[in-house]
Short mmCIF file of C-alpha atoms in Angstrom, two decimals:
data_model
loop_
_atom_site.label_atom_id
_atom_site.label_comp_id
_atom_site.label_asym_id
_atom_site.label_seq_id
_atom_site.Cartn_x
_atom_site.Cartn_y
_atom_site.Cartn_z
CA UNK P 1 -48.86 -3.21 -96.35
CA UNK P 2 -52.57 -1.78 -97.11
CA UNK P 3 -53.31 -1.43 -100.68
CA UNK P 4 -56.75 0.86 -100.34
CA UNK P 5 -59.54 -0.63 -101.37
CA UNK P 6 -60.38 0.50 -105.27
CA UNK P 7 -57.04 -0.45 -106.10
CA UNK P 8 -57.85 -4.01 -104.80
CA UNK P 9 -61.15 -3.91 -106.90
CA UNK P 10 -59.44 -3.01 -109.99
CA UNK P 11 -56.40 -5.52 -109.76
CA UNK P 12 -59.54 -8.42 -109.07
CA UNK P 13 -61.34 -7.23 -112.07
CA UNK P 14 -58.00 -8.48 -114.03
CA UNK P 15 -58.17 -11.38 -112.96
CA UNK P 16 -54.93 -13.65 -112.94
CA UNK P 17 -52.97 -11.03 -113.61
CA UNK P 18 -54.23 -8.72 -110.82
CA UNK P 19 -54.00 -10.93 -108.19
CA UNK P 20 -50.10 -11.95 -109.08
CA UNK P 21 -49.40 -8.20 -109.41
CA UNK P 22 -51.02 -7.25 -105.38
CA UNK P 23 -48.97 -10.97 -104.31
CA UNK P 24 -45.75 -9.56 -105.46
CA UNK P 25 -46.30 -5.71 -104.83
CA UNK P 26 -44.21 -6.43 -101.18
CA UNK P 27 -41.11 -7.67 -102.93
CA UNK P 28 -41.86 -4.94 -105.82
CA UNK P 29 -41.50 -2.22 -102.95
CA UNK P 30 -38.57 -3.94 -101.44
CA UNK P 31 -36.51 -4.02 -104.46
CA UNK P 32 -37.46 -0.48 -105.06
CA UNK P 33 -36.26 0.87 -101.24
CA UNK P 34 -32.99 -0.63 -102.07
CA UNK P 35 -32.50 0.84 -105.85
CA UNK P 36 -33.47 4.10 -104.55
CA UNK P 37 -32.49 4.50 -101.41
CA UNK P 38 -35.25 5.12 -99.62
CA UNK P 39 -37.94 3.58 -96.99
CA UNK P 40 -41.32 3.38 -98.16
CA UNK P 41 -44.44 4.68 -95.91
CA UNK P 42 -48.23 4.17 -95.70
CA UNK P 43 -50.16 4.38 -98.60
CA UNK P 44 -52.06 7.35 -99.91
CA UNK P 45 -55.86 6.56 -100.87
CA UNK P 46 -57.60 8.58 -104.05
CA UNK P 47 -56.10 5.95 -106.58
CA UNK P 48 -57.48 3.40 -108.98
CA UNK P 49 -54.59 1.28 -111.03
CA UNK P 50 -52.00 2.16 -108.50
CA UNK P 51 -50.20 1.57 -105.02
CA UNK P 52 -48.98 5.16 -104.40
CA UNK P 53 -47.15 6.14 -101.38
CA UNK P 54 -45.10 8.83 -99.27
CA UNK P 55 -41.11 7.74 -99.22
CA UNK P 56 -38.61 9.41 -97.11
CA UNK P 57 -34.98 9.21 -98.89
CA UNK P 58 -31.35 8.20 -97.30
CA UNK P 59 -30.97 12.01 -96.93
CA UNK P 60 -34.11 13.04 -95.46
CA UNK P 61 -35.87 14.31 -98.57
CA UNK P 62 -39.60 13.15 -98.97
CA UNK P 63 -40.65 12.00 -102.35
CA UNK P 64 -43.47 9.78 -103.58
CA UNK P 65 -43.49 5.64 -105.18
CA UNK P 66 -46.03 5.47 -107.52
CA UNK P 67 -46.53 1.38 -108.40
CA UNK P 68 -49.11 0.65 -111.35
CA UNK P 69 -51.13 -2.53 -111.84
CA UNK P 70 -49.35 -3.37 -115.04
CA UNK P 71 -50.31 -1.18 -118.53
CA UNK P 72 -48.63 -0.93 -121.42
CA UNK P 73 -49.60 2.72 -121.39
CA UNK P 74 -47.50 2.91 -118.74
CA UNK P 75 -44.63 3.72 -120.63
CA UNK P 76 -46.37 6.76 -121.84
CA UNK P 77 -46.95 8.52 -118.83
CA UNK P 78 -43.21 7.81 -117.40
CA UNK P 79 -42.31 9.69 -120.72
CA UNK P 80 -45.17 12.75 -120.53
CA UNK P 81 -43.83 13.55 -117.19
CA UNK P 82 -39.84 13.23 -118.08
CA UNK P 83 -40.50 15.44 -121.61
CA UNK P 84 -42.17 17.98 -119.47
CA UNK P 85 -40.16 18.87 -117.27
CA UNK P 86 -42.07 20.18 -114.13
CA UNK P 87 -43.94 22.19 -116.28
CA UNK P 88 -47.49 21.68 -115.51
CA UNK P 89 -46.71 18.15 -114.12
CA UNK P 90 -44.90 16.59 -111.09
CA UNK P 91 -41.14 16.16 -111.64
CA UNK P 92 -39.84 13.21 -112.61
CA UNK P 93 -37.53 11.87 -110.64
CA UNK P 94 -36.90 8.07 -111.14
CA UNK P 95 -38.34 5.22 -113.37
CA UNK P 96 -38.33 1.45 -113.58
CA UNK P 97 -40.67 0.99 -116.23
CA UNK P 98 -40.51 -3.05 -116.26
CA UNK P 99 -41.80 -2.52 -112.58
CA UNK P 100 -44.17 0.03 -113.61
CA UNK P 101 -42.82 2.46 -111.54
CA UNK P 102 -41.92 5.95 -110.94
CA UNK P 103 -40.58 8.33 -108.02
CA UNK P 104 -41.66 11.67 -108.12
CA UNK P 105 -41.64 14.94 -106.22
CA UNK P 106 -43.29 15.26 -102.86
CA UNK P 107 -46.39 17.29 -103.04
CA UNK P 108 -49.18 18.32 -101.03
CA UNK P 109 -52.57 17.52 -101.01
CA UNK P 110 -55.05 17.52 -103.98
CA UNK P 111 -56.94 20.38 -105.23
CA UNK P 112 -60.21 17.87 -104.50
CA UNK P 113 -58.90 17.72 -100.48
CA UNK P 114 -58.26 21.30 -100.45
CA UNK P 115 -62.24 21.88 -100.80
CA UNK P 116 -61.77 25.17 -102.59
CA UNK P 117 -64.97 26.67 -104.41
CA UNK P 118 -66.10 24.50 -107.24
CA UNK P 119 -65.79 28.01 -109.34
CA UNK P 120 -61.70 28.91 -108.47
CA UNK P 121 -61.06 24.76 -109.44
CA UNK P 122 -62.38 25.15 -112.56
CA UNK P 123 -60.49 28.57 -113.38
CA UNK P 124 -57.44 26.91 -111.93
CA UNK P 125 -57.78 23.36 -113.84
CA UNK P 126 -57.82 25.83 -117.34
CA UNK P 127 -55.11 27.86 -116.51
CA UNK P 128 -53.07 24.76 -115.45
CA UNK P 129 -53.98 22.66 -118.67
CA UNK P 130 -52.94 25.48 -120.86
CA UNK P 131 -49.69 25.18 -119.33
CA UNK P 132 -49.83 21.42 -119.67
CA UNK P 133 -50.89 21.38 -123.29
CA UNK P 134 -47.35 23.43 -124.32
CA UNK P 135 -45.87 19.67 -123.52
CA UNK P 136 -44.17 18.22 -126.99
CA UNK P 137 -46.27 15.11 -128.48
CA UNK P 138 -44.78 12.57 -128.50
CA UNK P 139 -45.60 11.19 -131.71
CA UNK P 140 -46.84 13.44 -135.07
CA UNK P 141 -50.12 14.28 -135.25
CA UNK P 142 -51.82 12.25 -137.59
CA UNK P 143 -55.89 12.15 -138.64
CA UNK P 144 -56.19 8.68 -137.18
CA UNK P 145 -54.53 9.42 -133.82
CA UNK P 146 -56.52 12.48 -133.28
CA UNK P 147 -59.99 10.87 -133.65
CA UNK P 148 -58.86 7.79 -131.90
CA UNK P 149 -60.12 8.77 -128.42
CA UNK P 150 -64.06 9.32 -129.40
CA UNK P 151 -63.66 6.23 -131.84
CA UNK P 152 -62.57 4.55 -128.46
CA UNK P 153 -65.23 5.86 -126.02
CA UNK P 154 -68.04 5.11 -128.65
CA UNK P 155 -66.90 1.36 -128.77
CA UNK P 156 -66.87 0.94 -125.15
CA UNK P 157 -70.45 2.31 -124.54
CA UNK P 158 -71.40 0.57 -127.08
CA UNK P 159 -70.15 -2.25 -125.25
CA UNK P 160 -70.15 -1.77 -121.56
CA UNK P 161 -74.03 -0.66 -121.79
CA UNK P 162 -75.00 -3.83 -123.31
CA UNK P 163 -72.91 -5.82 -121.05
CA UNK P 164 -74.34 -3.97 -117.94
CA UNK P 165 -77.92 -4.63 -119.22
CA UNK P 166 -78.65 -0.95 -119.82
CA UNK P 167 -77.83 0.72 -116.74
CA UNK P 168 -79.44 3.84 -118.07
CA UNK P 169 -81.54 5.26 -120.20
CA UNK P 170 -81.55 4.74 -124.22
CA UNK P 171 -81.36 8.42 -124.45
CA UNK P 172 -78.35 8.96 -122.80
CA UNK P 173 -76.93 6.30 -124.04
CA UNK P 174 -77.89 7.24 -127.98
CA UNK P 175 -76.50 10.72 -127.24
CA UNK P 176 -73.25 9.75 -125.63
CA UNK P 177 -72.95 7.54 -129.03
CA UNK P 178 -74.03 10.48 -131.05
CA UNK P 179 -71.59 12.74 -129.26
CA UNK P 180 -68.36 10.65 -130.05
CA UNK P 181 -69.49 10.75 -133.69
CA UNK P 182 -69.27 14.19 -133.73
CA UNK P 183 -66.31 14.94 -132.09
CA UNK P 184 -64.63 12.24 -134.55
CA UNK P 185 -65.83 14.24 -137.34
CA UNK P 186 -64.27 17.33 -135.89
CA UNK P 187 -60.74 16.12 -135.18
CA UNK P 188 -58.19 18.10 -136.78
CA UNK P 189 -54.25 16.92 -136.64
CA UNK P 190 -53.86 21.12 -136.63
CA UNK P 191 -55.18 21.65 -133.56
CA UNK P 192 -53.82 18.42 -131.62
CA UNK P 193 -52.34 18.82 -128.42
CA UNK P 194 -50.73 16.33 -126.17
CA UNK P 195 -53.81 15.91 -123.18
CA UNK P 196 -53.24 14.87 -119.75
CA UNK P 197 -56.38 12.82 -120.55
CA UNK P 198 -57.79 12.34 -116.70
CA UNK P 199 -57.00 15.62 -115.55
CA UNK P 200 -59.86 15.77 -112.50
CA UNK P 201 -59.22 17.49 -109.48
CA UNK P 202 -57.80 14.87 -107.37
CA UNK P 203 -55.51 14.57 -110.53
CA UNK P 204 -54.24 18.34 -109.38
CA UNK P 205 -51.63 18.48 -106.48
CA UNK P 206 -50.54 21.69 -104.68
CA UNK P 207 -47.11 22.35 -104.89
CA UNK P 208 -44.69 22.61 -101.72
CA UNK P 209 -42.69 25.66 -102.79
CA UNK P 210 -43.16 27.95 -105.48
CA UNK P 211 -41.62 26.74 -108.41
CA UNK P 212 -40.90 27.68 -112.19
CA UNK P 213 -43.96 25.14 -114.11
CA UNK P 214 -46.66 25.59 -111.22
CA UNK P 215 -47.61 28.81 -111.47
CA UNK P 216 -50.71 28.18 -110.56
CA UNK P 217 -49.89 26.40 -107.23
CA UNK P 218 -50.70 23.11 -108.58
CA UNK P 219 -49.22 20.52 -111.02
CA UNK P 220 -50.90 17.24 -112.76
CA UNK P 221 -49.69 13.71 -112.13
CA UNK P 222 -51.08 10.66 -113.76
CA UNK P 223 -51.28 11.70 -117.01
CA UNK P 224 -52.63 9.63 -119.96
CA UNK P 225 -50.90 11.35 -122.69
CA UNK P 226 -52.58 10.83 -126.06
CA UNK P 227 -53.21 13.34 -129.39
CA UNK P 228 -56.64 15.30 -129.04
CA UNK P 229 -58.47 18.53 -129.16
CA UNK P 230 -58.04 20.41 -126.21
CA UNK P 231 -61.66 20.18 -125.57
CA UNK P 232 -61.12 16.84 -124.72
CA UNK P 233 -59.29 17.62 -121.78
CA UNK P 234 -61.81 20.51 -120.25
CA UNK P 235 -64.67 17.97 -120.91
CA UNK P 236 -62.96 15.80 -118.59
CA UNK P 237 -63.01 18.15 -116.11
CA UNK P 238 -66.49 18.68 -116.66
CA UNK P 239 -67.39 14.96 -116.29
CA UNK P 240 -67.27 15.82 -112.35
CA UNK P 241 -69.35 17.89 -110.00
CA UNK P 242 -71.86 15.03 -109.62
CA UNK P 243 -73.21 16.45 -105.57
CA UNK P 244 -73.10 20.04 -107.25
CA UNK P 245 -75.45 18.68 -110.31
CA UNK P 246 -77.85 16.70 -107.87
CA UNK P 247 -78.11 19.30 -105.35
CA UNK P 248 -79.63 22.34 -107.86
CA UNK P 249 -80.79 22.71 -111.54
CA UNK P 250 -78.79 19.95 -113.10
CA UNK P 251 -78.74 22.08 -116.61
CA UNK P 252 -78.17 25.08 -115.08
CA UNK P 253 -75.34 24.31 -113.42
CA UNK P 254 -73.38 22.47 -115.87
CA UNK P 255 -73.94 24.83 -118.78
CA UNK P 256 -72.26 27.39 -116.46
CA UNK P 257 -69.49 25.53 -115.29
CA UNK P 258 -69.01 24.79 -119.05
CA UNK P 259 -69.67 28.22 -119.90
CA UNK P 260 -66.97 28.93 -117.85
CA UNK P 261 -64.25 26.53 -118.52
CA UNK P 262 -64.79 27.59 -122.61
CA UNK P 263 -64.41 31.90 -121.34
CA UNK P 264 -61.61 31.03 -119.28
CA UNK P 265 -59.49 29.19 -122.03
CA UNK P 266 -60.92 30.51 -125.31
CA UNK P 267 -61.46 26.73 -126.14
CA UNK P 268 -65.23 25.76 -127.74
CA UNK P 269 -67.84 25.78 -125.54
CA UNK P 270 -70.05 23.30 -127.69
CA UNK P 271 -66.93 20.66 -127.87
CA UNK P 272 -66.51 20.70 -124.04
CA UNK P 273 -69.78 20.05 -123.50
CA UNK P 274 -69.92 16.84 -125.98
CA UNK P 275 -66.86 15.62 -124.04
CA UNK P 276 -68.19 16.31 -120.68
CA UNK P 277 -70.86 14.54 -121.40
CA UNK P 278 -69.74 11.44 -123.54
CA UNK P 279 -67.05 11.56 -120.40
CA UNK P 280 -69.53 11.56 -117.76
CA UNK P 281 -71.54 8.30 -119.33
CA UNK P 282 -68.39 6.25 -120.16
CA UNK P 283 -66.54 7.21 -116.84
CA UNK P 284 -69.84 5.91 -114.91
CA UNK P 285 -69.85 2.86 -117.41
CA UNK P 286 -66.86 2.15 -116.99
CA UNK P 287 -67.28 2.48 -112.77
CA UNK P 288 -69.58 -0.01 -112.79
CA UNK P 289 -68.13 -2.22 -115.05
CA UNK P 290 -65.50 -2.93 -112.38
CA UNK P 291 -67.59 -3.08 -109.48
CA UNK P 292 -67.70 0.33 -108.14
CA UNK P 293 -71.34 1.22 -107.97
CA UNK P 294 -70.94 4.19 -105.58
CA UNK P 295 -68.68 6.01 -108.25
CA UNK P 296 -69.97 5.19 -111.25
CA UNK P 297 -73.84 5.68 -110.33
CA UNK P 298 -74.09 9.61 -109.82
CA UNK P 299 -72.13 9.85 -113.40
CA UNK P 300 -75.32 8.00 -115.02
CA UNK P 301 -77.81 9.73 -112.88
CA UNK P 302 -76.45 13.19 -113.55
CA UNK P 303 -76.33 12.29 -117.64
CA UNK P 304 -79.91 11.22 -117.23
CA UNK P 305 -80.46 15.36 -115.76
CA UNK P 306 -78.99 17.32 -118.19
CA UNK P 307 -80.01 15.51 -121.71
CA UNK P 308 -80.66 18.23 -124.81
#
């Protein structure tokens, strides 16, 4: 069984606990075939925490065995995608959460494989998150749960840069800082929505068939499922585009895929743009942090390009 590489670099980074959970994923899987009925096939490579793989069912229907190196946020994400539905998600079909593991609908590949124009993602990410955000809480909105997400990323850059021996510049790293202050200050319990919370485009799978909750062609797995503005989300999405950054006016290009993430959802165009970029220097942080230069580098570089 080949577990793809970044999964293995992400189980070593935790130490003891990683390297029991890739010794026992065979028996995992095994026990899994058996409860649901099904044979388990090669894995498929984009992942980070998790063995995910194709499975073909005792009746011939394909599905897909998501196994996660072990979270207790887990639990969240098995119940995002089992209050939603189908709508804007994958559907649900299984879960052994002491496993850390879910079954869900076969789908095809990822908006990121598909290679469509960097513009028509970005329209289709919006449209796809507004249907995503009309998923329940889980939990009431409070003050404290809203503002815990830029409370959280300003801790770990605080951290992680320090730790890394300032892998880039003061500047960025003072405005990332400066950025999660702000968006603190403008949480709002109000305007809380439930967030996917990683919703990327390799995040965004085409759908087989048409279906009733992928309008758009395209529903979200892995979600992280926590209270925040919905800017929070886009800024996510605008953490990416690292080639398309390098390759032209950094600025430029940023403020107009910004520009139109914000004209395309009616959501802030100044809050996206905090997030993106607070995103784009904690996601590289954070790359690096476990060993994966190649990823996390071009995040860092790109913050360095489009500083106020």
């Amino acid at each position: 069984m080949k577990v793809p590489a970044l999964v293995r670099q992400k189980a070593a980074s935790l130490g003891q606990a990683g390297e029991a959970w890739l010794a026992g994923l065979p028996e995992v899987i095994a026990g899994l075939e058996k409860r649901w009925s099904m044979t388990v096939g090669e894995a498929l490579e984009g992942g980070t925490a998790a063995f995910v793989a194709r499975a073909r069912t005792a009746d011939g229907g394909d599905v897909v065995l998501k196994v996660a190196l072990p979270d207790p946020l887990f639990r969240i994400q098995a119940q995002v995608l089992e209050r939603a539905q189908g709508r804007g998600y994958a559907r649900l079909l299984g879960a052994d959460l002491e496993q850390y593991a879910i079954l869900l609908e076969a789908l095809g590949p990822s908006m990121e494989q598909l290679g469509m124009p960097v513009e028509r993602q970005l329209e289709t990410l919006g449209t796809l998150l507004t249907r995503a955000w009309e998923v329940p809480p889980l939990v009431e909105p409070t003050q404290t749960a809203v503002e815990a997400k830029a409370r959280e990323l300003y801790a770990l850059v605080s951290r992680l840069w320090v730790e890394l021996d300032r892998p880039c510049q003061h500047a960025v790293f003072s405005q990332a800082l400066r950025f999660a202050e702000r968006r603190a200050a403008a949480a709002e319990p109000g305007r809380a929505v439930l967030v996917h919370g990683d919703p990327h485009p390799a995040n965004a799978l085409q759908v087989l068939t048409p279906r009733a909750g992928a309008e758009t062609g395209f529903v979200f797995v892995d979600p992280d499922g926590f209270l925040a503005e919905p800017a929070y989300d886009l800024g996510v999405v605008l953490r990416s585009w690292c080639s398309e950054l390098l390759a032209g006016d950094a600025v430029t290009v940023a403020r107009r895929y910004c520009h139109l993430l914000a004209s395309h959802t009616g959501v802030d165009e100044q809050a996206i743009w905090e997030w993106g970029f607070l995103e784009r220097v904690s996601s590289g942080l954070y790359a690096l942090a476990f060993g994966a230069e190649e990823l996390g580098r071009p995040h860092l570089v790109t913050a360095e390009l489009i500083l106020d």
